[in-house]
mmCIF file of C-alpha atoms and ligand atoms in Angstrom:
data_model
loop_
_atom_site.group_PDB
_atom_site.id
_atom_site.type_symbol
_atom_site.label_atom_id
_atom_site.label_comp_id
_atom_site.label_asym_id
_atom_site.label_seq_id
_atom_site.Cartn_x
_atom_site.Cartn_y
_atom_site.Cartn_z
ATOM 1 C CA MET A 569 98.035 111.799 99.037
ATOM 2 C CA ILE A 570 97.380 115.470 98.432
ATOM 3 C CA ILE A 571 97.806 117.271 101.161
ATOM 4 C CA GLU A 572 95.537 120.226 101.509
ATOM 5 C CA ALA A 573 94.984 123.372 103.771
ATOM 6 C CA ARG A 574 92.448 126.029 103.543
ATOM 7 C CA GLU A 575 92.280 129.248 105.155
ATOM 8 C CA LEU A 576 94.033 128.368 107.774
ATOM 9 C CA SER A 577 94.135 129.949 111.009
ATOM 10 C CA LYS A 578 94.448 130.021 115.054
ATOM 11 C CA ILE A 579 93.954 132.782 116.832
ATOM 12 C CA TYR A 580 94.611 132.138 120.589
ATOM 13 C CA GLY A 581 94.024 134.550 123.346
ATOM 14 C CA SER A 582 90.915 137.867 122.924
ATOM 15 C CA GLY A 583 90.460 141.371 124.187
ATOM 16 C CA GLU A 584 94.276 142.764 124.521
ATOM 17 C CA SER A 585 96.011 138.586 124.930
ATOM 18 C CA ARG A 586 94.398 137.932 121.117
ATOM 19 C CA VAL A 587 97.194 136.507 118.432
ATOM 20 C CA VAL A 588 96.931 136.089 115.423
ATOM 21 C CA ALA A 589 99.560 133.491 115.918
ATOM 22 C CA LEU A 590 98.710 132.121 111.499
ATOM 23 C CA ASP A 591 96.705 133.899 109.846
ATOM 24 C CA LYS A 592 94.341 131.973 106.381
ATOM 25 C CA ALA A 593 97.421 130.137 105.330
ATOM 26 C CA ASP A 594 96.314 128.327 102.085
ATOM 27 C CA LEU A 595 98.863 125.127 101.666
ATOM 28 C CA LYS A 596 98.982 122.152 99.050
ATOM 29 C CA ILE A 597 101.406 119.325 99.272
ATOM 30 C CA GLY A 598 101.615 116.836 96.278
ATOM 31 C CA GLN A 599 103.200 114.014 97.589
ATOM 32 C CA GLY A 600 107.028 113.554 97.651
ATOM 33 C CA ASP A 601 107.244 117.299 97.762
ATOM 34 C CA PHE A 602 109.894 118.326 100.366
ATOM 35 C CA LEU A 603 109.346 121.346 101.875
ATOM 36 C CA SER A 604 111.148 124.201 104.259
ATOM 37 C CA ILE A 605 109.621 126.704 106.258
ATOM 38 C CA THR A 606 111.430 129.687 107.649
ATOM 39 C CA GLY A 607 110.992 132.199 109.941
ATOM 40 C CA PRO A 608 111.537 134.434 112.840
ATOM 41 C CA SER A 609 110.557 133.449 115.917
ATOM 42 C CA GLY A 610 106.958 133.386 117.330
ATOM 43 C CA SER A 611 105.498 133.812 114.129
ATOM 44 C CA GLY A 612 103.947 130.772 113.799
ATOM 45 C CA LYS A 613 105.903 128.086 112.664
ATOM 46 C CA SER A 614 105.369 125.513 115.405
ATOM 47 C CA THR A 615 101.354 126.258 115.111
ATOM 48 C CA LEU A 616 101.498 125.791 111.520
ATOM 49 C CA LEU A 617 103.655 122.754 112.095
ATOM 50 C CA HIS A 618 100.410 121.500 114.838
ATOM 51 C CA LEU A 619 97.988 122.133 112.816
ATOM 52 C CA LEU A 620 99.154 120.172 109.680
ATOM 53 C CA SER A 621 99.891 117.739 111.532
ATOM 54 C CA GLY A 622 96.479 117.871 113.890
ATOM 55 C CA LEU A 623 98.897 117.496 116.587
ATOM 56 C CA ASP A 624 96.407 120.229 117.412
ATOM 57 C CA ARG A 625 92.712 122.506 115.923
ATOM 58 C CA PRO A 626 92.374 125.378 114.372
ATOM 59 C CA THR A 627 90.250 128.416 114.820
ATOM 60 C CA SER A 628 89.206 128.363 111.750
ATOM 61 C CA GLY A 629 89.398 126.934 107.856
ATOM 62 C CA LEU A 630 90.204 123.271 106.541
ATOM 63 C CA LEU A 631 92.254 120.778 105.935
ATOM 64 C CA SER A 632 92.329 117.585 103.738
ATOM 65 C CA TYR A 633 94.181 114.256 102.950
ATOM 66 C CA GLY A 634 93.691 112.839 100.589
ATOM 67 C CA GLY A 635 90.550 114.307 100.331
ATOM 68 C CA ARG A 636 89.223 113.540 104.048
ATOM 69 C CA ASP A 637 88.373 116.230 105.907
ATOM 70 C CA ILE A 638 90.441 115.420 109.002
ATOM 71 C CA TYR A 639 89.729 117.814 111.699
ATOM 72 C CA SER A 640 86.302 116.312 111.497
ATOM 73 C CA PHE A 641 87.433 113.215 113.027
ATOM 74 C CA HIS A 642 87.391 112.525 116.663
ATOM 75 C CA ASP A 643 90.563 113.091 118.693
ATOM 76 C CA LYS A 644 90.405 109.013 119.270
ATOM 77 C CA GLU A 645 91.152 108.941 115.157
ATOM 78 C CA LEU A 646 92.846 111.516 114.696
ATOM 79 C CA SER A 647 95.073 110.233 116.941
ATOM 80 C CA ALA A 648 95.231 107.447 115.067
ATOM 81 C CA PHE A 649 95.335 108.816 111.977
ATOM 82 C CA ARG A 650 98.348 110.539 113.340
ATOM 83 C CA ARG A 651 99.919 107.657 114.118
ATOM 84 C CA ARG A 652 99.417 105.547 110.492
ATOM 85 C CA ARG A 653 99.899 107.819 108.653
ATOM 86 C CA ILE A 654 103.093 111.082 109.469
ATOM 87 C CA GLY A 655 105.961 110.549 111.635
ATOM 88 C CA PHE A 656 108.002 113.807 113.849
ATOM 89 C CA ILE A 657 111.041 114.156 113.979
ATOM 90 C CA PHE A 658 111.755 116.408 116.953
ATOM 91 C CA GLN A 659 114.528 118.750 117.868
ATOM 92 C CA GLN A 660 115.124 116.692 121.387
ATOM 93 C CA PHE A 661 115.236 113.164 120.072
ATOM 94 C CA ASN A 662 113.058 112.261 122.608
ATOM 95 C CA LEU A 663 114.404 108.561 122.575
ATOM 96 C CA LEU A 664 113.139 106.795 125.398
ATOM 97 C CA PRO A 665 116.561 105.526 127.827
ATOM 98 C CA VAL A 666 116.498 102.760 129.387
ATOM 99 C CA LEU A 667 115.538 101.368 124.885
ATOM 100 C CA THR A 668 117.874 100.614 123.379
ATOM 101 C CA ALA A 669 117.977 102.271 119.417
ATOM 102 C CA ARG A 670 116.424 99.432 117.349
ATOM 103 C CA GLU A 671 113.840 99.091 121.183
ATOM 104 C CA ASN A 672 113.099 102.849 120.373
ATOM 105 C CA ILE A 673 112.774 102.750 116.175
ATOM 106 C CA ILE A 674 110.321 99.844 116.595
ATOM 107 C CA MET A 675 108.280 101.835 119.244
ATOM 108 C CA PRO A 676 105.395 103.170 117.795
ATOM 109 C CA LEU A 677 104.664 100.241 116.279
ATOM 110 C CA LEU A 678 104.205 98.118 119.947
ATOM 111 C CA LEU A 679 102.309 100.961 120.233
ATOM 112 C CA ASP A 680 99.615 100.370 117.124
ATOM 113 C CA LYS A 681 100.304 96.167 118.063
ATOM 114 C CA LYS A 682 101.963 96.064 114.187
ATOM 115 C CA GLN A 683 104.796 93.000 113.733
ATOM 116 C CA PRO A 684 108.182 95.055 112.556
ATOM 117 C CA ASP A 685 108.664 94.488 108.733
ATOM 118 C CA GLU A 686 112.178 93.548 109.741
ATOM 119 C CA ALA A 687 113.772 93.636 105.607
ATOM 120 C CA TYR A 688 112.604 97.562 105.895
ATOM 121 C CA LEU A 689 114.016 97.951 109.203
ATOM 122 C CA ARG A 690 116.914 97.263 107.798
ATOM 123 C CA LYS A 691 116.782 99.000 105.079
ATOM 124 C CA LEU A 692 115.998 101.794 107.075
ATOM 125 C CA THR A 693 118.688 101.745 109.436
ATOM 126 C CA GLU A 694 121.260 100.617 106.326
ATOM 127 C CA LEU A 695 120.365 103.257 104.911
ATOM 128 C CA LEU A 696 120.675 105.962 107.763
ATOM 129 C CA GLY A 697 123.858 104.170 108.777
ATOM 130 C CA ILE A 698 122.927 102.738 112.089
ATOM 131 C CA GLN A 699 123.184 98.958 111.695
ATOM 132 C CA LYS A 700 125.783 98.367 113.162
ATOM 133 C CA ARG A 701 124.245 100.690 117.177
ATOM 134 C CA LEU A 702 120.894 99.517 117.339
ATOM 135 C CA ASN A 703 121.707 97.472 120.587
ATOM 136 C CA HIS A 704 122.847 100.184 122.369
ATOM 137 C CA LEU A 705 121.191 102.439 124.565
ATOM 138 C CA PRO A 706 120.822 106.308 123.712
ATOM 139 C CA HIS A 707 123.388 107.642 125.779
ATOM 140 C CA GLU A 708 126.606 105.738 124.011
ATOM 141 C CA LEU A 709 125.080 107.311 120.693
ATOM 142 C CA SER A 710 126.411 110.991 119.360
ATOM 143 C CA GLY A 711 123.957 113.390 118.574
ATOM 144 C CA GLY A 712 124.124 112.785 114.988
ATOM 145 C CA GLN A 713 123.301 108.966 115.059
ATOM 146 C CA GLN A 714 120.636 109.768 118.344
ATOM 147 C CA GLN A 715 118.813 111.916 115.658
ATOM 148 C CA ARG A 716 118.980 109.025 112.578
ATOM 149 C CA VAL A 717 117.318 106.976 115.123
ATOM 150 C CA ALA A 718 114.471 109.059 115.483
ATOM 151 C CA ILE A 719 114.070 109.573 111.953
ATOM 152 C CA ALA A 720 113.944 105.196 111.871
ATOM 153 C CA ARG A 721 111.658 105.877 114.162
ATOM 154 C CA ALA A 722 109.532 108.921 112.604
ATOM 155 C CA LEU A 723 109.408 105.762 109.645
ATOM 156 C CA ALA A 724 109.034 102.641 111.157
ATOM 157 C CA ALA A 725 105.566 102.669 110.793
ATOM 158 C CA GLN A 726 105.548 103.725 107.055
ATOM 159 C CA PRO A 727 104.438 106.522 107.176
ATOM 160 C CA ASP A 728 103.381 109.248 103.836
ATOM 161 C CA ILE A 729 103.905 111.579 105.415
ATOM 162 C CA ILE A 730 107.149 113.684 107.810
ATOM 163 C CA PHE A 731 107.443 116.228 109.931
ATOM 164 C CA ALA A 732 110.662 117.575 110.583
ATOM 165 C CA ASP A 733 110.262 120.442 113.702
ATOM 166 C CA GLU A 734 113.999 122.024 113.835
ATOM 167 C CA PRO A 735 115.533 119.032 112.773
ATOM 168 C CA THR A 736 118.902 119.618 113.072
ATOM 169 C CA GLY A 737 118.578 122.336 115.998
ATOM 170 C CA ASN A 738 120.896 120.295 118.413
ATOM 171 C CA LEU A 739 123.352 119.816 116.511
ATOM 172 C CA ASP A 740 126.444 120.825 115.058
ATOM 173 C CA SER A 741 126.623 122.464 111.590
ATOM 174 C CA LYS A 742 129.161 119.105 110.871
ATOM 175 C CA SER A 743 126.447 116.687 111.574
ATOM 176 C CA GLY A 744 123.150 119.041 111.787
ATOM 177 C CA GLY A 745 123.843 119.161 107.944
ATOM 178 C CA GLU A 746 125.098 114.695 107.256
ATOM 179 C CA VAL A 747 121.286 114.290 109.605
ATOM 180 C CA MET A 748 119.853 116.608 106.403
ATOM 181 C CA GLU A 749 121.751 114.926 103.728
ATOM 182 C CA LEU A 750 120.427 111.313 105.397
ATOM 183 C CA LEU A 751 116.974 112.785 106.102
ATOM 184 C CA CYS A 752 116.802 114.088 101.881
ATOM 185 C CA ASN A 753 118.462 110.802 100.844
ATOM 186 C CA ILE A 754 115.970 108.280 102.277
ATOM 187 C CA ARG A 755 112.700 110.917 101.810
ATOM 188 C CA ARG A 756 113.464 110.582 97.785
ATOM 189 C CA GLU A 757 114.454 106.937 97.900
ATOM 190 C CA LEU A 758 111.137 105.824 100.067
ATOM 191 C CA ASP A 759 109.018 108.713 98.001
ATOM 192 C CA LYS A 760 108.028 110.312 101.454
ATOM 193 C CA THR A 761 106.590 114.227 101.519
ATOM 194 C CA LEU A 762 108.390 116.303 103.772
ATOM 195 C CA VAL A 763 108.021 119.399 105.455
ATOM 196 C CA VAL A 764 110.647 121.091 107.922
ATOM 197 C CA ILE A 765 110.923 123.976 109.723
ATOM 198 C CA THR A 766 114.357 125.493 110.435
ATOM 199 C CA HIS A 767 115.535 128.689 111.330
ATOM 200 C CA ASP A 768 119.160 127.317 109.362
ATOM 201 C CA ILE A 769 118.577 129.207 105.922
ATOM 202 C CA ARG A 770 120.826 126.306 104.343
ATOM 203 C CA ILE A 771 118.186 123.589 105.077
ATOM 204 C CA ALA A 772 116.188 124.904 103.881
ATOM 205 C CA LYS A 773 117.270 125.904 101.155
ATOM 206 C CA MET A 774 117.955 121.913 100.396
ATOM 207 C CA ALA A 775 113.795 121.797 99.800
ATOM 208 C CA ASP A 776 112.390 122.002 96.450
ATOM 209 C CA ARG A 777 110.057 124.393 97.503
ATOM 210 C CA GLN A 778 110.833 127.687 100.626
ATOM 211 C CA PHE A 779 108.616 129.161 102.514
ATOM 212 C CA VAL A 780 108.434 132.036 105.045
ATOM 213 C CA ILE A 781 105.786 132.599 107.497
ATOM 214 C CA VAL A 782 106.374 136.200 109.140
ATOM 215 C CA ASP A 783 103.511 137.527 111.834
ATOM 216 C CA GLY A 784 100.696 134.149 110.800
ATOM 217 C CA ILE A 785 101.858 134.988 106.918
ATOM 218 C CA LEU A 786 102.506 132.500 105.552
ATOM 219 C CA SER A 787 104.476 132.627 101.370
ATOM 220 C CA GLU A 788 106.076 131.044 98.724
ATOM 221 C CA THR A 789 110.133 132.356 97.988
ATOM 222 C CA GLY A 790 110.997 129.999 94.969
ATOM 223 C CA SER A 791 112.108 126.402 94.516
ATOM 224 C CA GLY A 792 115.614 125.060 95.266
ATOM 225 C CA VAL A 793 116.049 124.553 91.471
ATOM 226 C CA GLU A 794 115.929 129.208 90.956
ATOM 227 C CA VAL A 795 119.187 129.301 93.430
HETATM 228 P P1 LIG B 1391 107.840 129.553 116.163
HETATM 229 O O1 LIG B 1391 107.352 128.552 116.250
HETATM 230 O O2 LIG B 1391 107.527 130.328 114.657
HETATM 231 O O3 LIG B 1391 107.960 130.955 117.197
HETATM 232 P P2 LIG B 1391 104.594 129.663 117.872
HETATM 233 O O4 LIG B 1391 103.777 129.240 116.897
HETATM 234 O O5 LIG B 1391 104.753 128.991 118.732
HETATM 235 O O6 LIG B 1391 105.977 130.242 116.552
HETATM 236 O O7 LIG B 1391 104.073 131.213 117.260
HETATM 237 C C1 LIG B 1391 102.981 131.840 117.508
HETATM 238 C C2 LIG B 1391 102.387 132.548 117.976
HETATM 239 O O8 LIG B 1391 101.727 132.627 119.069
HETATM 240 C C3 LIG B 1391 103.727 133.649 119.213
HETATM 241 O O9 LIG B 1391 103.290 134.888 119.229
HETATM 242 C C4 LIG B 1391 103.379 132.979 120.474
HETATM 243 O O10 LIG B 1391 103.915 133.678 121.609
HETATM 244 C C5 LIG B 1391 101.523 132.597 119.862
HETATM 245 N N1 LIG B 1391 100.741 131.028 119.999
HETATM 246 C C6 LIG B 1391 101.974 130.001 120.185
HETATM 247 N N2 LIG B 1391 101.157 128.714 121.435
HETATM 248 C C7 LIG B 1391 100.912 129.399 122.186
HETATM 249 C C8 LIG B 1391 99.923 129.400 122.753
HETATM 250 N N3 LIG B 1391 99.366 128.485 123.342
HETATM 251 N N4 LIG B 1391 99.003 130.620 124.181
HETATM 252 C C9 LIG B 1391 99.006 131.372 123.603
HETATM 253 N N5 LIG B 1391 99.786 132.356 122.510
HETATM 254 C C10 LIG B 1391 101.019 131.241 121.879
HETATM 255 P P1 LIG B 1392 108.967 124.021 120.157
HETATM 256 O O1 LIG B 1392 108.778 124.526 119.010
HETATM 257 O O2 LIG B 1392 107.979 124.895 119.971
HETATM 258 O O3 LIG B 1392 110.000 124.130 120.274
HETATM 259 P P2 LIG B 1392 108.825 121.307 120.973
HETATM 260 O O4 LIG B 1392 109.076 121.002 119.255
HETATM 261 O O5 LIG B 1392 109.394 120.430 121.160
HETATM 262 O O6 LIG B 1392 108.764 122.689 120.707
HETATM 263 O O7 LIG B 1392 106.971 120.476 120.523
HETATM 264 C C1 LIG B 1392 106.763 120.910 120.382
HETATM 265 C C2 LIG B 1392 105.171 120.417 120.525
HETATM 266 O O8 LIG B 1392 105.649 119.272 120.088
HETATM 267 C C3 LIG B 1392 104.806 120.220 121.738
HETATM 268 O O9 LIG B 1392 104.380 121.043 122.990
HETATM 269 C C4 LIG B 1392 104.305 118.871 121.995
HETATM 270 O O10 LIG B 1392 102.705 119.118 122.044
HETATM 271 C C5 LIG B 1392 104.216 117.620 120.209
HETATM 272 N N1 LIG B 1392 104.909 117.214 121.342
HETATM 273 C C6 LIG B 1392 107.227 117.666 120.848
HETATM 274 N N2 LIG B 1392 107.830 115.789 121.076
HETATM 275 C C7 LIG B 1392 106.334 115.250 120.173
HETATM 276 C C8 LIG B 1392 106.285 114.114 121.053
HETATM 277 N N3 LIG B 1392 107.504 112.574 120.569
HETATM 278 N N4 LIG B 1392 105.456 113.004 120.464
HETATM 279 C C9 LIG B 1392 103.660 113.566 120.297
HETATM 280 N N5 LIG B 1392 104.421 115.407 119.885
HETATM 281 C C10 LIG B 1392 105.883 115.511 120.615
#
């Protein structure tokens, strides 16, 4: 599914407190693309991620998924679209502490009244190396394991695209590197589109297409192949 953003802008406040958080961003993402977006704090990364994933709406501009203008959806339609087609990974693992790893992973499916596809879940948890941890509670897992559970949860509903916001931000550099390797492998294996926001230049360079955002202005800086 091709995702296309045209002249996406987000302006907060007005008068003295007016901030152009995102300034006419154009972006075309192909099926299976792996993008990274870096930039200083306050440059507009979260704003862009929220707009691209339909968590928020722009001040102006268009966003289409497979030719469908998703900002024309009502809030309910938009959240159903997100639930089914988009997976999210955050810096905070956001696992529910009273549920086991498996229960956390299948929670999005249950909320959508869907039966888990056991063969797919097995493949997913094996790729992530957490098949022996499924009955553990989050506090019984290391940070890296918790993030791997969160990755499985993001993929449980078989979305087309994954948005990851500082996925290694809460991990030491070794387990952060391992989590990113797994995320890259699983993306390749399952042919998912992946958009990663990161401060970590090493992680940004793993992507096939690298973008930088400065003062709300997005530009493509290169591809992993050249570096
Ligand atoms: P980043 O994720 O790169 O740190 P953000 O997208 O969070 O940047 O923020 C971009 C700019 O927009 C910053 O100047 C920030 O202060 C401003 N901003 C973000 N969210 C809001 C908001 N809800 N209200 C007002 N200003 C905001
Ligand atoms: P930041 O990138 O600004 O440091 P986070 O990535 O933690 O902050 O969260 C930014 C926003 O993303 C939140 O305000 C919320 O709207 C949304 N968000 C965070 N976690 C989730 C979640 N598990 N599901 C849906 N939306 C979330």
